[in-house]
Amino acid sequence: MKDEMAKPLGLTQRRGSFQLRIVIPKDLRGHYGGRTDFRISLGKLDKALAYPLAHRLRAENESEFAQKRLELNPHKVTEVTPQLAQAIASQVHALVLKQDDAARDEPES
Protein backbone atom coordinates (compact mmCIF):
# COMPACT_ATOMS: atom_id res chain seq x y z
CA MET A 1 0.00 0.00 0.00
CA LYS A 2 1.42 3.36 -1.05
CA ASP A 3 1.29 6.11 1.58
CA GLU A 4 -0.21 9.07 -0.33
CA MET A 5 -1.10 12.46 1.08
CA ALA A 6 -4.68 13.61 0.56
CA LYS A 7 -5.20 16.25 -2.11
CA PRO A 8 -5.44 19.67 -0.47
CA LEU A 9 -8.76 21.49 -0.72
CA GLY A 10 -8.64 24.12 -3.48
CA LEU A 11 -5.57 22.76 -5.27
CA THR A 12 -5.84 22.51 -9.04
CA GLN A 13 -3.36 21.71 -11.77
CA ARG A 14 -3.46 23.30 -15.21
CA ARG A 15 -0.86 22.82 -17.88
CA GLY A 16 1.50 21.28 -15.34
CA SER A 17 1.30 24.19 -12.92
CA PHE A 18 -0.38 23.95 -9.51
CA GLN A 19 -2.60 26.71 -8.16
CA LEU A 20 -4.12 26.90 -4.68
CA ARG A 21 -7.39 28.75 -4.07
CA ILE A 22 -8.22 29.67 -0.49
CA VAL A 23 -11.67 31.14 0.13
CA ILE A 24 -11.72 34.05 2.58
CA PRO A 25 -14.51 33.56 5.14
CA LYS A 26 -17.45 35.93 4.62
CA ASP A 27 -17.07 37.52 8.04
CA LEU A 28 -13.46 38.52 7.29
CA ARG A 29 -13.71 39.72 3.68
CA GLY A 30 -13.97 43.35 4.71
CA HIS A 31 -10.52 43.07 6.28
CA TYR A 32 -9.08 41.82 3.01
CA GLY A 33 -10.40 44.62 0.82
CA GLY A 34 -13.58 42.73 -0.06
CA ARG A 35 -11.64 39.92 -1.71
CA THR A 36 -13.41 36.58 -1.78
CA ASP A 37 -10.32 34.40 -2.15
CA PHE A 38 -6.57 34.11 -2.48
CA ARG A 39 -5.06 32.39 -5.51
CA ILE A 40 -1.52 31.24 -4.99
CA SER A 41 0.58 29.85 -7.80
CA LEU A 42 2.80 27.00 -6.68
CA GLY A 43 4.45 26.67 -10.05
CA LYS A 44 5.46 23.52 -11.85
CA LEU A 45 6.11 21.18 -8.95
CA ASP A 46 5.58 17.49 -8.82
CA LYS A 47 2.71 16.20 -6.71
CA ALA A 48 5.03 15.05 -3.91
CA LEU A 49 6.14 18.66 -3.35
CA ALA A 50 2.95 20.52 -4.25
CA TYR A 51 0.64 18.66 -1.85
CA PRO A 52 2.60 19.33 1.38
CA LEU A 53 3.23 22.95 0.34
CA ALA A 54 -0.47 23.49 -0.35
CA HIS A 55 -1.42 21.93 3.01
CA ARG A 56 1.08 24.22 4.79
CA LEU A 57 -0.18 27.35 3.01
CA ARG A 58 -3.79 26.45 3.74
CA ALA A 59 -2.96 25.88 7.43
CA GLU A 60 -1.12 29.22 7.63
CA ASN A 61 -4.11 31.03 6.14
CA GLU A 62 -6.57 29.26 8.45
CA SER A 63 -4.38 30.26 11.39
CA GLU A 64 -4.36 33.86 10.13
CA PHE A 65 -8.16 33.82 9.86
CA ALA A 66 -8.46 32.51 13.43
CA GLN A 67 -6.04 35.17 14.70
CA LYS A 68 -7.97 37.90 12.88
CA ARG A 69 -11.22 36.71 14.52
CA LEU A 70 -9.56 36.86 17.95
CA GLU A 71 -8.41 40.42 17.24
CA LEU A 72 -11.91 41.41 16.17
CA ASN A 73 -13.59 39.75 19.16
CA PRO A 74 -11.18 40.09 22.07
CA HIS A 75 -11.97 38.35 25.34
CA LYS A 76 -11.68 40.23 28.61
CA VAL A 77 -8.80 38.85 30.65
CA THR A 78 -9.70 38.40 34.30
CA GLU A 79 -6.57 36.55 35.38
CA VAL A 80 -3.07 36.25 33.93
CA THR A 81 -2.18 32.58 34.07
CA PRO A 82 1.39 31.34 33.64
CA GLN A 83 0.40 30.04 30.21
CA LEU A 84 -0.96 33.45 29.17
CA ALA A 85 2.14 35.20 30.50
CA GLN A 86 4.33 32.80 28.50
CA ALA A 87 2.25 33.36 25.33
CA ILE A 88 2.52 37.15 25.71
CA ALA A 89 6.26 36.91 26.39
CA SER A 90 6.72 34.73 23.29
CA GLN A 91 4.83 37.20 21.10
CA VAL A 92 6.81 40.16 22.45
CA HIS A 93 10.06 38.25 21.96
CA ALA A 94 9.15 37.44 18.36
CA LEU A 95 8.20 41.08 17.69
CA VAL A 96 11.47 42.37 19.15
CA LEU A 97 13.47 39.89 17.03
CA LYS A 98 11.53 40.89 13.92
CA GLN A 99 12.18 44.57 14.56
CA ASP A 100 15.85 43.84 15.24
CA ASP A 101 16.15 41.93 11.96
CA ALA A 102 14.51 44.83 10.10
CA ALA A 103 16.89 47.33 11.71
CA ARG A 104 19.89 45.19 10.78
CA ASP A 105 18.66 44.78 7.20
CA GLU A 106 18.02 48.50 6.75
CA PRO A 107 19.95 50.46 9.40
CA GLU A 108 19.00 53.79 7.78
CA SER A 109 15.32 53.34 8.61
CSV table of C-alpha atoms in Angstrom, one decimal:
chain,number,residue,atom,x,y,z
A,1,MET,CA,0.0,0.0,0.0
A,2,LYS,CA,1.4,3.4,-1.0
A,3,ASP,CA,1.3,6.1,1.6
A,4,GLU,CA,-0.2,9.1,-0.3
A,5,MET,CA,-1.1,12.5,1.1
A,6,ALA,CA,-4.7,13.6,0.6
A,7,LYS,CA,-5.2,16.2,-2.1
A,8,PRO,CA,-5.4,19.7,-0.5
A,9,LEU,CA,-8.8,21.5,-0.7
A,10,GLY,CA,-8.6,24.1,-3.5
A,11,LEU,CA,-5.6,22.8,-5.3
A,12,THR,CA,-5.8,22.5,-9.0
A,13,GLN,CA,-3.4,21.7,-11.8
A,14,ARG,CA,-3.5,23.3,-15.2
A,15,ARG,CA,-0.9,22.8,-17.9
A,16,GLY,CA,1.5,21.3,-15.3
A,17,SER,CA,1.3,24.2,-12.9
A,18,PHE,CA,-0.4,23.9,-9.5
A,19,GLN,CA,-2.6,26.7,-8.2
A,20,LEU,CA,-4.1,26.9,-4.7
A,21,ARG,CA,-7.4,28.7,-4.1
A,22,ILE,CA,-8.2,29.7,-0.5
A,23,VAL,CA,-11.7,31.1,0.1
A,24,ILE,CA,-11.7,34.1,2.6
A,25,PRO,CA,-14.5,33.6,5.1
A,26,LYS,CA,-17.4,35.9,4.6
A,27,ASP,CA,-17.1,37.5,8.0
A,28,LEU,CA,-13.5,38.5,7.3
A,29,ARG,CA,-13.7,39.7,3.7
A,30,GLY,CA,-14.0,43.4,4.7
A,31,HIS,CA,-10.5,43.1,6.3
A,32,TYR,CA,-9.1,41.8,3.0
A,33,GLY,CA,-10.4,44.6,0.8
A,34,GLY,CA,-13.6,42.7,-0.1
A,35,ARG,CA,-11.6,39.9,-1.7
A,36,THR,CA,-13.4,36.6,-1.8
A,37,ASP,CA,-10.3,34.4,-2.2
A,38,PHE,CA,-6.6,34.1,-2.5
A,39,ARG,CA,-5.1,32.4,-5.5
A,40,ILE,CA,-1.5,31.2,-5.0
A,41,SER,CA,0.6,29.9,-7.8
A,42,LEU,CA,2.8,27.0,-6.7
A,43,GLY,CA,4.4,26.7,-10.1
A,44,LYS,CA,5.5,23.5,-11.8
A,45,LEU,CA,6.1,21.2,-8.9
A,46,ASP,CA,5.6,17.5,-8.8
A,47,LYS,CA,2.7,16.2,-6.7
A,48,ALA,CA,5.0,15.1,-3.9
A,49,LEU,CA,6.1,18.7,-3.3
A,50,ALA,CA,2.9,20.5,-4.3
A,51,TYR,CA,0.6,18.7,-1.9
A,52,PRO,CA,2.6,19.3,1.4
A,53,LEU,CA,3.2,22.9,0.3
A,54,ALA,CA,-0.5,23.5,-0.3
A,55,HIS,CA,-1.4,21.9,3.0
A,56,ARG,CA,1.1,24.2,4.8
A,57,LEU,CA,-0.2,27.4,3.0
A,58,ARG,CA,-3.8,26.5,3.7
A,59,ALA,CA,-3.0,25.9,7.4
A,60,GLU,CA,-1.1,29.2,7.6
A,61,ASN,CA,-4.1,31.0,6.1
A,62,GLU,CA,-6.6,29.3,8.5
A,63,SER,CA,-4.4,30.3,11.4
A,64,GLU,CA,-4.4,33.9,10.1
A,65,PHE,CA,-8.2,33.8,9.9
A,66,ALA,CA,-8.5,32.5,13.4
A,67,GLN,CA,-6.0,35.2,14.7
A,68,LYS,CA,-8.0,37.9,12.9
A,69,ARG,CA,-11.2,36.7,14.5
A,70,LEU,CA,-9.6,36.9,17.9
A,71,GLU,CA,-8.4,40.4,17.2
A,72,LEU,CA,-11.9,41.4,16.2
A,73,ASN,CA,-13.6,39.8,19.2
A,74,PRO,CA,-11.2,40.1,22.1
A,75,HIS,CA,-12.0,38.3,25.3
A,76,LYS,CA,-11.7,40.2,28.6
A,77,VAL,CA,-8.8,38.8,30.7
A,78,THR,CA,-9.7,38.4,34.3
A,79,GLU,CA,-6.6,36.6,35.4
A,80,VAL,CA,-3.1,36.2,33.9
A,81,THR,CA,-2.2,32.6,34.1
A,82,PRO,CA,1.4,31.3,33.6
A,83,GLN,CA,0.4,30.0,30.2
A,84,LEU,CA,-1.0,33.4,29.2
A,85,ALA,CA,2.1,35.2,30.5
A,86,GLN,CA,4.3,32.8,28.5
A,87,ALA,CA,2.2,33.4,25.3
A,88,ILE,CA,2.5,37.1,25.7
A,89,ALA,CA,6.3,36.9,26.4
A,90,SER,CA,6.7,34.7,23.3
A,91,GLN,CA,4.8,37.2,21.1
A,92,VAL,CA,6.8,40.2,22.4
A,93,HIS,CA,10.1,38.2,22.0
A,94,ALA,CA,9.1,37.4,18.4
A,95,LEU,CA,8.2,41.1,17.7
A,96,VAL,CA,11.5,42.4,19.2
A,97,LEU,CA,13.5,39.9,17.0
A,98,LYS,CA,11.5,40.9,13.9
A,99,GLN,CA,12.2,44.6,14.6
A,100,ASP,CA,15.8,43.8,15.2
A,101,ASP,CA,16.1,41.9,12.0
A,102,ALA,CA,14.5,44.8,10.1
A,103,ALA,CA,16.9,47.3,11.7
A,104,ARG,CA,19.9,45.2,10.8
A,105,ASP,CA,18.7,44.8,7.2
A,106,GLU,CA,18.0,48.5,6.8
A,107,PRO,CA,19.9,50.5,9.4
A,108,GLU,CA,19.0,53.8,7.8
A,109,SER,CA,15.3,53.3,8.6
